[in-house]
mmCIF file of C-alpha atoms in Angstrom:
data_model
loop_
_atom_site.group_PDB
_atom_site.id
_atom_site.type_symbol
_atom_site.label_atom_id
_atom_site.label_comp_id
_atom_site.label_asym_id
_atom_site.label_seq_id
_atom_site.Cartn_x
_atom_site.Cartn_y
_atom_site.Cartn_z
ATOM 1 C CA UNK A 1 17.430 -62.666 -34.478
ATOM 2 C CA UNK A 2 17.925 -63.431 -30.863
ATOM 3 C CA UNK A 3 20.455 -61.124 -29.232
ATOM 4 C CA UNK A 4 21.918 -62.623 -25.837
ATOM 5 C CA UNK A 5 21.179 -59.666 -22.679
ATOM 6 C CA UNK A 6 24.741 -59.075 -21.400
ATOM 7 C CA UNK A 7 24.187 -58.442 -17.464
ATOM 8 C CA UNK A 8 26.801 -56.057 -15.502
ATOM 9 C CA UNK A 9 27.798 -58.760 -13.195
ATOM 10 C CA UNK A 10 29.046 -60.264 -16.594
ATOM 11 C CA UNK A 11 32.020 -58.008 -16.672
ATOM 12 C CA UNK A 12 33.260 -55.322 -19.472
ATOM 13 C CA UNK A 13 34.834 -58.211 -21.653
ATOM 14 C CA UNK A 14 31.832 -60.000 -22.459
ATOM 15 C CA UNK A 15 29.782 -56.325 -23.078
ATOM 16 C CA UNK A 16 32.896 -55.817 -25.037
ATOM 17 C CA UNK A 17 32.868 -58.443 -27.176
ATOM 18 C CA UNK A 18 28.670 -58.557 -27.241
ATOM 19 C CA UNK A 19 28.906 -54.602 -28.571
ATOM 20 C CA UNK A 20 31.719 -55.814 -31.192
ATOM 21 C CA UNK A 21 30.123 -59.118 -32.505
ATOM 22 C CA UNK A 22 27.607 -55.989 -33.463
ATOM 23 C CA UNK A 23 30.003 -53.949 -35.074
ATOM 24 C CA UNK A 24 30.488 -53.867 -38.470
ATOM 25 C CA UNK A 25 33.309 -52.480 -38.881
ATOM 26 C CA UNK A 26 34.946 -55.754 -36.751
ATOM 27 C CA UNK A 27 33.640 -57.827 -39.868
ATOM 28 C CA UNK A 28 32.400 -60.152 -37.411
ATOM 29 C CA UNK A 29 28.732 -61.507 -38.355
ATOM 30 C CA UNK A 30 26.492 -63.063 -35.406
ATOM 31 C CA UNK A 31 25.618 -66.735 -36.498
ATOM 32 C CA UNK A 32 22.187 -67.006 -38.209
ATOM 33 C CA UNK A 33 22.680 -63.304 -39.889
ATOM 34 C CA UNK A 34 21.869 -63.057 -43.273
ATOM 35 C CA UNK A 35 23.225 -59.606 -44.029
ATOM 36 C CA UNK A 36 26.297 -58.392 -45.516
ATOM 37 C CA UNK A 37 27.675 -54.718 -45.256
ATOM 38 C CA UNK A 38 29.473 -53.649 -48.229
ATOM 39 C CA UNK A 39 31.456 -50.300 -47.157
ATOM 40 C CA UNK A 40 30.649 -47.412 -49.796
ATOM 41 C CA UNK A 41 30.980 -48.035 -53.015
ATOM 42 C CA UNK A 42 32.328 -51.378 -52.427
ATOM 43 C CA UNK A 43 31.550 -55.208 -53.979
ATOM 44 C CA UNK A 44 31.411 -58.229 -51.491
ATOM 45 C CA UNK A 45 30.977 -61.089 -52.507
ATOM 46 C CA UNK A 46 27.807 -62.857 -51.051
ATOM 47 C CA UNK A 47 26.035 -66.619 -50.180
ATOM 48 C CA UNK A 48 22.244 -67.177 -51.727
ATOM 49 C CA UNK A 49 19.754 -65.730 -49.446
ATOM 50 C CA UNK A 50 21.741 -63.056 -48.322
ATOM 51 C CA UNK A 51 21.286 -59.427 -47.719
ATOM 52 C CA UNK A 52 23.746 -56.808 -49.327
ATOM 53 C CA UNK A 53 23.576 -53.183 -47.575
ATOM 54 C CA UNK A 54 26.002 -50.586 -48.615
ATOM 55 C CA UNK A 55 27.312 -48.699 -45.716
ATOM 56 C CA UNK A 56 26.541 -44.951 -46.298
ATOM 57 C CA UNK A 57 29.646 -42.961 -46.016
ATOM 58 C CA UNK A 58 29.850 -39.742 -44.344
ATOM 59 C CA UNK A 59 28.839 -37.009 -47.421
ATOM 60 C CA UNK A 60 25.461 -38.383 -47.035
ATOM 61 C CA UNK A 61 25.328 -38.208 -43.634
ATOM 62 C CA UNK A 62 26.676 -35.220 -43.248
ATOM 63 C CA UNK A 63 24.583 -33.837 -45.988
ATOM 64 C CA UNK A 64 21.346 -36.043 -44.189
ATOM 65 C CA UNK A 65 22.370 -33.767 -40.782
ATOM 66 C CA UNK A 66 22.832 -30.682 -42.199
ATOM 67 C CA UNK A 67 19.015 -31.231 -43.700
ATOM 68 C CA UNK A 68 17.524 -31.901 -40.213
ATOM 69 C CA UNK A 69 19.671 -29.317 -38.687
ATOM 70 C CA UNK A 70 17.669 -26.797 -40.792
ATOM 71 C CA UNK A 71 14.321 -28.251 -40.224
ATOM 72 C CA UNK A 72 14.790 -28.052 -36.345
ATOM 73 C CA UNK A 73 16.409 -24.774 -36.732
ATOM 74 C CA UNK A 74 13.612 -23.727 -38.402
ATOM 75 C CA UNK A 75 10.562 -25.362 -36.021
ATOM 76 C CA UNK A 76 13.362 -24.224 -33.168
ATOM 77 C CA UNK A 77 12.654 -20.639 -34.258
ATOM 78 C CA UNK A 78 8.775 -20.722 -34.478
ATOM 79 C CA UNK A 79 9.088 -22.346 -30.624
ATOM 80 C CA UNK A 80 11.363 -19.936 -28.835
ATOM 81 C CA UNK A 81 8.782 -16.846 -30.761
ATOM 82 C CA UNK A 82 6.176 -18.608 -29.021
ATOM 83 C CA UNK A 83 7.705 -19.466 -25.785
ATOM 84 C CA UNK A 84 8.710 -16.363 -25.899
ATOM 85 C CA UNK A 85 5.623 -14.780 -26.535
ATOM 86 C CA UNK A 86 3.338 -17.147 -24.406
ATOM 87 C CA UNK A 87 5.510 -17.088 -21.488
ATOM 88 C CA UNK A 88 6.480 -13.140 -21.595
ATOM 89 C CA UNK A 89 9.388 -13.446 -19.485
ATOM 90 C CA UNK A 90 12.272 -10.749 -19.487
ATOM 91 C CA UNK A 91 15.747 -10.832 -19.676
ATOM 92 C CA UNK A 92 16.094 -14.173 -21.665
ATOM 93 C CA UNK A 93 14.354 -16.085 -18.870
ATOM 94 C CA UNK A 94 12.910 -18.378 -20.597
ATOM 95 C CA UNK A 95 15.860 -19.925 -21.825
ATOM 96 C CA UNK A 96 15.984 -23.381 -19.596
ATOM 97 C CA UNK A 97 12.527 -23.858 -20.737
ATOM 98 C CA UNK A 98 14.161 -23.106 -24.530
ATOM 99 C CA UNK A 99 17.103 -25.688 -23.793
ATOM 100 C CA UNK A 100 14.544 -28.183 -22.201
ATOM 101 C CA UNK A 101 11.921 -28.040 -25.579
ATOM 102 C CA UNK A 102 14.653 -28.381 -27.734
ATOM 103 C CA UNK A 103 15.683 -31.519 -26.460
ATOM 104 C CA UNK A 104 12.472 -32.733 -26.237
ATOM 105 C CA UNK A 105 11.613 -31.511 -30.064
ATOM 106 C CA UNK A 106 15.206 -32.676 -31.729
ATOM 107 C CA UNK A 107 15.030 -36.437 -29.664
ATOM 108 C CA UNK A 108 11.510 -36.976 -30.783
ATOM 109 C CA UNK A 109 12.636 -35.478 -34.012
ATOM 110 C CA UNK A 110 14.698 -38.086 -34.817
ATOM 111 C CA UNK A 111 13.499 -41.022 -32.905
ATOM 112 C CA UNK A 112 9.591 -40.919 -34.022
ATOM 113 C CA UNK A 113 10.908 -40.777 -37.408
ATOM 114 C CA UNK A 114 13.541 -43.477 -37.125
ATOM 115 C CA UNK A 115 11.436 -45.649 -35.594
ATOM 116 C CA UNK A 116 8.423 -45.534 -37.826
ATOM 117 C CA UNK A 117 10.229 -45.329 -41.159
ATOM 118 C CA UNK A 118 13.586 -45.712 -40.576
ATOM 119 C CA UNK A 119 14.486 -42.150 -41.321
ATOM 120 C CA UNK A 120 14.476 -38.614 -40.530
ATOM 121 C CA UNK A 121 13.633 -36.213 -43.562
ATOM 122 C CA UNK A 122 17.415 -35.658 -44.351
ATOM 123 C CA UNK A 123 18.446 -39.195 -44.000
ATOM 124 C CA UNK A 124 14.887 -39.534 -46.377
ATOM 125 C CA UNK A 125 16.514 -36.385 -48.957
ATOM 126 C CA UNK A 126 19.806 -37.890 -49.052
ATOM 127 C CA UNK A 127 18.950 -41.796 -49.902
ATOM 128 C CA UNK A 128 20.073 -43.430 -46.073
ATOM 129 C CA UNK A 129 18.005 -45.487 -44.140
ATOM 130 C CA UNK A 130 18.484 -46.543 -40.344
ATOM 131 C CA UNK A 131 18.032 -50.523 -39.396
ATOM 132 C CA UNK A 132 19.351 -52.432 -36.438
ATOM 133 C CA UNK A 133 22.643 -53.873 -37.031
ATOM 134 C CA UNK A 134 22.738 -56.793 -38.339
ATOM 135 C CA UNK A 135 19.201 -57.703 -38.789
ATOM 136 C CA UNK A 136 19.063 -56.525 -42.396
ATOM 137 C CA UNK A 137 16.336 -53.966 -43.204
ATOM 138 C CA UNK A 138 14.566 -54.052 -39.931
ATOM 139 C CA UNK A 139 13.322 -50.918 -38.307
ATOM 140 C CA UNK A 140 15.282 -49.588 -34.652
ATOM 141 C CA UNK A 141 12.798 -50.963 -31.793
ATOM 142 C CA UNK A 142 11.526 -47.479 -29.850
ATOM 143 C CA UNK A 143 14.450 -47.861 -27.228
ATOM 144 C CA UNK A 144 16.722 -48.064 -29.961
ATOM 145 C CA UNK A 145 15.607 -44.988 -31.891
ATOM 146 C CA UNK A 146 15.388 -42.921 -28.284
ATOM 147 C CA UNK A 147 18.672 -44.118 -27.878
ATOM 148 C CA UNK A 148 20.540 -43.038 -30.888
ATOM 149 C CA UNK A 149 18.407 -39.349 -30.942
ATOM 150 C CA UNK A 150 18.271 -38.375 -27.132
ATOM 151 C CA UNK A 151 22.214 -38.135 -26.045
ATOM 152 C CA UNK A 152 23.043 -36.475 -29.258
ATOM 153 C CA UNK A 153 20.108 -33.921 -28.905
ATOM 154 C CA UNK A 154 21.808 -33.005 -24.963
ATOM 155 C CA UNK A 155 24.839 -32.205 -26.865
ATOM 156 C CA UNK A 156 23.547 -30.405 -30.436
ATOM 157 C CA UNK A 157 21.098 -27.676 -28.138
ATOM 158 C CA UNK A 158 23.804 -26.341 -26.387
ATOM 159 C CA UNK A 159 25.366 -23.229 -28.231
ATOM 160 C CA UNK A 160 29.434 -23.667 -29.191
ATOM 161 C CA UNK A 161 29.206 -27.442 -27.688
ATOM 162 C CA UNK A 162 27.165 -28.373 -30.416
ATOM 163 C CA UNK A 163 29.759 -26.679 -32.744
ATOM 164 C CA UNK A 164 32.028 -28.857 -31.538
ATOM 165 C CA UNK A 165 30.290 -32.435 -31.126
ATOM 166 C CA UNK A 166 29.346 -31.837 -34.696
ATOM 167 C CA UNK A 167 32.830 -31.277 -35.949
ATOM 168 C CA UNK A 168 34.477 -34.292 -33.746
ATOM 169 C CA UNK A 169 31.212 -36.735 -35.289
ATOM 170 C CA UNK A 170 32.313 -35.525 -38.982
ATOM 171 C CA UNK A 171 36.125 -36.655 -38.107
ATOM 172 C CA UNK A 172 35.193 -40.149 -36.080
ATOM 173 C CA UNK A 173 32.872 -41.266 -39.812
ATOM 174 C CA UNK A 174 35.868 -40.227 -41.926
ATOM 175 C CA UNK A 175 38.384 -41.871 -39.415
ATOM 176 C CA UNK A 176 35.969 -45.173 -39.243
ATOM 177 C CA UNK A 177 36.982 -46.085 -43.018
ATOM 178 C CA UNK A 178 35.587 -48.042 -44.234
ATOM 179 C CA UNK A 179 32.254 -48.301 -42.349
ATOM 180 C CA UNK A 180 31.718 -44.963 -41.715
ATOM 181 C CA UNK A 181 30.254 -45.979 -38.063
ATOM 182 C CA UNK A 182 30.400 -43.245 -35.531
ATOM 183 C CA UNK A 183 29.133 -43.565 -31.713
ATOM 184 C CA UNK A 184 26.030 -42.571 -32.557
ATOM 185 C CA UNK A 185 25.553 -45.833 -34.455
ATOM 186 C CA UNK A 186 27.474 -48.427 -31.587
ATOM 187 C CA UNK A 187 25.340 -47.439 -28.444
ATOM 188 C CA UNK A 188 21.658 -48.356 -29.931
ATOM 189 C CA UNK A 189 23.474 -51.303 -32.255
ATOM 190 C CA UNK A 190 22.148 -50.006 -35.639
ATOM 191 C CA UNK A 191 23.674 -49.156 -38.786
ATOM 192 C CA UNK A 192 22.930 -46.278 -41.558
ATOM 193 C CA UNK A 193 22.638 -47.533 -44.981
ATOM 194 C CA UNK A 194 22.010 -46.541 -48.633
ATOM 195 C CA UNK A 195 18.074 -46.911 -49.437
ATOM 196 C CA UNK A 196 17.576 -49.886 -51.593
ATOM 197 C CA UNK A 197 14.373 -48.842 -53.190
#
């Protein structure tokens, strides 16, 4: 599908309304889509040749997170004993370089994956898939998968913040009823669904 560029000199009304004709939660479907979202557990009715995608609500997701919050934790672990060890600094110096590889690890975490398969292993475990909005089941370009996983991985390495930003993204997916669509989703313009197959 063709997506029009908004420029700046364009003015916040038309980026506005250019991020909410991508929205599903608006209900409002670009011409020449093909693809219907269906919030959770939900029945739409549809047009031949289109593309039903049930909207994953947020027990998946937050079930998909908590998964890939326990890999990284776990690969976090095994990098700050070898930071650690390779770097032999005292008195917790080496903890910008800590901050700094965790960013790197839990953005390319998440974007490789997303981008490649549409996925991380917990979206994978808990039956979601990740595809640009409105486009039906095509895979986030690379900028889109950088952008949905970088500014969330600046927030989730940073002790009590992440706490926090985790907390406020459970409550924004169970206020967005029914879509389910949390920032995360808006910025890069894709959706998380269930996994057809």
């Amino acid at each position: 599908m063709n997506r029009q560029q908004v420029s700046p000199a364009a003015g916040a009304g038309e980026a506005r309304k250019r991020i909410e004709q991508g929205d599903p939660r608006k209900a409002v479907r670009p011409a020449g889509s093909t693809t219907v979202y269906a919030p959770d557990g939900d029945t739409v009715a549809v047009q031949p040749g289109e593309t039903v995608l049930s909207l994953a609500g947020p027990g998946r997701r937050t079930v998909a997170k908590a998964i890939d919050f326990a890999v990284f934790l776990i690969i976090e672990v095994v990098l700050m004993y070898l930071l650690g060890a390779v770097a032999d600094l005292e008195g917790g110096a080496y903890f910008l370089p800590l901050i700094l590889v965790s960013v790197a690890w839990w953005s390319a975490y998440g974007a490789v994956q997303l981008h490649l398969w549409g996925c991380t292993l917990g979206k994978r475990a808990a039956g979601l898939r990740v595809y640009r909005v409105w486009e039906g089941t095509t895979l986030p370009t690379w900028r889109q998968a950088w952008l949905r996983e970088g500014p969330a991985s600046l927030i989730y390495v940073i002790p009590g913040l992440n706490v926090l930003a985790g907390l406020a993204r459970i409550v924004k997916l169970h206020k967005n009823r029914p879509y389910h669509h949390s920032q995360v989703d808006f910025a890069p313009g894709t959706v998380v669904v269930h996994h057809l197959g």
